[in-house]
CSV table of C-alpha atoms (C1' of nucleotides) in Angstrom, one decimal:
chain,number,residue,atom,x,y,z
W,24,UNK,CA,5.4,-35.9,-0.1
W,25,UNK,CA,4.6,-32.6,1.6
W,26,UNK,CA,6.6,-30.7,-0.4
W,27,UNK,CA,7.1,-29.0,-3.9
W,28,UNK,CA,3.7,-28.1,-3.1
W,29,UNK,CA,3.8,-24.6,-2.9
W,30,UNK,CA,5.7,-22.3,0.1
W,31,UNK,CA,2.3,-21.5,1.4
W,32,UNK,CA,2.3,-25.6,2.3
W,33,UNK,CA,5.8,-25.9,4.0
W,34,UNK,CA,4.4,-23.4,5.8
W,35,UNK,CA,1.4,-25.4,7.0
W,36,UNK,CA,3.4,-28.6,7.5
W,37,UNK,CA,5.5,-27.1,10.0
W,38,UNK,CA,2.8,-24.9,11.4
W,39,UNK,CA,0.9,-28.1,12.0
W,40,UNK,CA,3.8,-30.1,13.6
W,41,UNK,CA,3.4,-27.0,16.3
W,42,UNK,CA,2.7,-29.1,19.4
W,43,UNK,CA,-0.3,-27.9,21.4
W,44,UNK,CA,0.4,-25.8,23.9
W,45,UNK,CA,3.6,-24.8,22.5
W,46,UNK,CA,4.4,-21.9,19.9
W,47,UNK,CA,6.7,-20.9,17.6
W,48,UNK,CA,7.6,-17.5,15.3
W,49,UNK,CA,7.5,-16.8,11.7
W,50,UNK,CA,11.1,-16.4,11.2
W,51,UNK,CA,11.6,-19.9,13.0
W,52,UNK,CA,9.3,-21.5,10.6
W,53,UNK,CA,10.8,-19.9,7.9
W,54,UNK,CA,14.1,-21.1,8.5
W,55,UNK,CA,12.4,-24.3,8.9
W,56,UNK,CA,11.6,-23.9,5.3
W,57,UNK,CA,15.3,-22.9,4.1
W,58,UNK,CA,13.2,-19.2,3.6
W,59,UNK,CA,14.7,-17.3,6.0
W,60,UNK,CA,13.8,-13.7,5.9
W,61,UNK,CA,10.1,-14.5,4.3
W,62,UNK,CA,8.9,-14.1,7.6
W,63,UNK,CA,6.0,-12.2,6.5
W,64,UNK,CA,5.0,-14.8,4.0
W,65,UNK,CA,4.1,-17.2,6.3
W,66,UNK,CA,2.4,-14.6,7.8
W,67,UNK,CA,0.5,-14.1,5.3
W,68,UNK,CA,0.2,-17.9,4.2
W,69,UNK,CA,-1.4,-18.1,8.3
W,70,UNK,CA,-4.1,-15.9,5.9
W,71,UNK,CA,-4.6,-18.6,3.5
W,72,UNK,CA,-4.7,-21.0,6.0
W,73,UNK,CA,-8.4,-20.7,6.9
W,74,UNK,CA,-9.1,-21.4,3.7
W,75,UNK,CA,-7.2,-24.7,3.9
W,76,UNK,CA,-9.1,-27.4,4.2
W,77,UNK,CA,-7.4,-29.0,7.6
W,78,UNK,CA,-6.9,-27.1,10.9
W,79,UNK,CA,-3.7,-25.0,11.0
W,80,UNK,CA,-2.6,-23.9,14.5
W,81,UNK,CA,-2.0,-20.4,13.2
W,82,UNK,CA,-2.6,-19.3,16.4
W,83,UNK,CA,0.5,-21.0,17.7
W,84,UNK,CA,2.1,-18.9,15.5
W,85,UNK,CA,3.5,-15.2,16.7
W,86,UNK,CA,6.3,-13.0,16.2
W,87,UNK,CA,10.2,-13.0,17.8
W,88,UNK,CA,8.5,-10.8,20.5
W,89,UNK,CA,5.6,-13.5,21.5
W,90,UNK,CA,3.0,-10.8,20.5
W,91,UNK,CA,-0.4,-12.1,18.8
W,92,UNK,CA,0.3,-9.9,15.8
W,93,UNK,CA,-2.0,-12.2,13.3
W,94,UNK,CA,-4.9,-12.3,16.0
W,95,UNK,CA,-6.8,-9.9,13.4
W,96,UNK,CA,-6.8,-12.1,11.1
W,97,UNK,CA,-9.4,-14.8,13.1
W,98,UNK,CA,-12.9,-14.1,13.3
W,99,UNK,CA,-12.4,-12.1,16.7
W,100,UNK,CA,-9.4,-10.8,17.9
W,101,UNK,CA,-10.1,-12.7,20.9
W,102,UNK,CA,-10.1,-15.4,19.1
W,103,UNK,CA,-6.8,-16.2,19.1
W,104,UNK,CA,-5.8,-15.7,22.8
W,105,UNK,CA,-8.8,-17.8,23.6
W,106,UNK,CA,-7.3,-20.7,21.9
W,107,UNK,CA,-4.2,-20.5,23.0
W,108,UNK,CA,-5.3,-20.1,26.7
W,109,UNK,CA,-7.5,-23.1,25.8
W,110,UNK,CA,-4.2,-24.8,25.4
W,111,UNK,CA,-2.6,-23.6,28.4
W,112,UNK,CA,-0.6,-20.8,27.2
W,113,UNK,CA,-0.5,-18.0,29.2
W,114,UNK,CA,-1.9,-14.6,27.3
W,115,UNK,CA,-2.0,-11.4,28.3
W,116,UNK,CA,-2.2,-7.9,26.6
W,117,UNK,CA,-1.9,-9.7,23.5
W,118,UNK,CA,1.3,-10.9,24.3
W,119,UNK,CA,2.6,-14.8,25.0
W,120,UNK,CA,4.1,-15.2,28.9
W,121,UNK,CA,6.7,-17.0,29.4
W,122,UNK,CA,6.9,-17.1,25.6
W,123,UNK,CA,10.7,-17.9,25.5
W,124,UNK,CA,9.7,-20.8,27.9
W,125,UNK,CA,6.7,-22.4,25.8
W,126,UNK,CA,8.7,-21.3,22.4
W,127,UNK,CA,9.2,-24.9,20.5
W,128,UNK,CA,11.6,-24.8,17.1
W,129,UNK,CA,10.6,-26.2,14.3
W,130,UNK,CA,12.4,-28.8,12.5
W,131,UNK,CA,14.5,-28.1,9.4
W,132,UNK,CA,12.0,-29.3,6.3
W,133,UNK,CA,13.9,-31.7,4.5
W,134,UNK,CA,13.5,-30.5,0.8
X,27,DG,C1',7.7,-7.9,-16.4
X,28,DC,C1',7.7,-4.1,-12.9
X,29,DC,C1',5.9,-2.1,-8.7
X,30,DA,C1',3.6,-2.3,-4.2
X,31,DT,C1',2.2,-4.8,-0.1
X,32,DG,C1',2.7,-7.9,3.9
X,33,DA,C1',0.5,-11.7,10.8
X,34,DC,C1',8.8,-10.5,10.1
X,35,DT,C1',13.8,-9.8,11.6
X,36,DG,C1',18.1,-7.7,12.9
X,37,DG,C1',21.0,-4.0,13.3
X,38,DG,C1',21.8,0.9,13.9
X,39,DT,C1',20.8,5.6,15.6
B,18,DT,C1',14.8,1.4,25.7
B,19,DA,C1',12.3,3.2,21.6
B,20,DC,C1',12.1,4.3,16.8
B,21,DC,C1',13.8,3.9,12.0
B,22,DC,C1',15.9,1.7,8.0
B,23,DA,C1',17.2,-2.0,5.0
B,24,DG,C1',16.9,-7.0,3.8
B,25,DC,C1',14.4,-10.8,2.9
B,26,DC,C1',10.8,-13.9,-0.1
B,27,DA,C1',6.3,-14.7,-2.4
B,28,DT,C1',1.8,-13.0,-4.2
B,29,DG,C1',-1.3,-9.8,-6.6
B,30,DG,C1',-2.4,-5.8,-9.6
DNA sequence: GCCATGACTGGGT
DNA sequence: TACCCAGCCATGG
């Protein structure tokens, strides 16, 4: 299960196995997903995931340099650092602190 | 089926 | 250290 559904839902899967207070990057995930280099389409799949039916922590989700990059995608731009300081990550200028300390790697998707 | 775009990444200048 | 270029994969027009 939870695959040869689409890249879009690797994406998610891994995305949602981001544990709370933690984050991760888009390249990382897209390793995870034996995509490496698609970065930006699981960028973009964070896009999509609003529209999925279960919550996806795409806030957890930032680039190498632990910048909220996709915060314009939520409703606010504020949106997204408010959720991750709800979580106890540290946010400030729109950047992750201590982001290589809170970074967690996803786990290879077995495919 | 081809071209353009995108919440990226790494390397080079 | 900062900016630029090329590579990467998937979706949409």
């Amino acid at each position: 299960m939870s695959n040869n559904e689409g890249f879009f839902n690797k994406v998610y899967e891994v995305v949602k196995l981001i544990p709370s207070g933690r984050v991760t990057t888009y390249g990382a995930i897209a390793s995870a997903i034996g995509s490496p280099g698609a970065g930006r389409m699981v960028g973009w799949a964070m896009n999509k995931a609003f529209s999925q039916p279960c919550f996806v922590p795409a806030h957890r989700v930032l680039n190498r340099n632990g910048q909220l990059t996709g915060k314009h995608a939520f409703p606010n731009a504020d949106t997204m650092q408010e959720l991750l300081e709800s979580e106890g990550v540290e946010v400030e200028n729109d950047k992750v602190k201590n982001f290589e300390n809170i970074f967690w790697k996803p786990e290879r998707v077995v495919d």
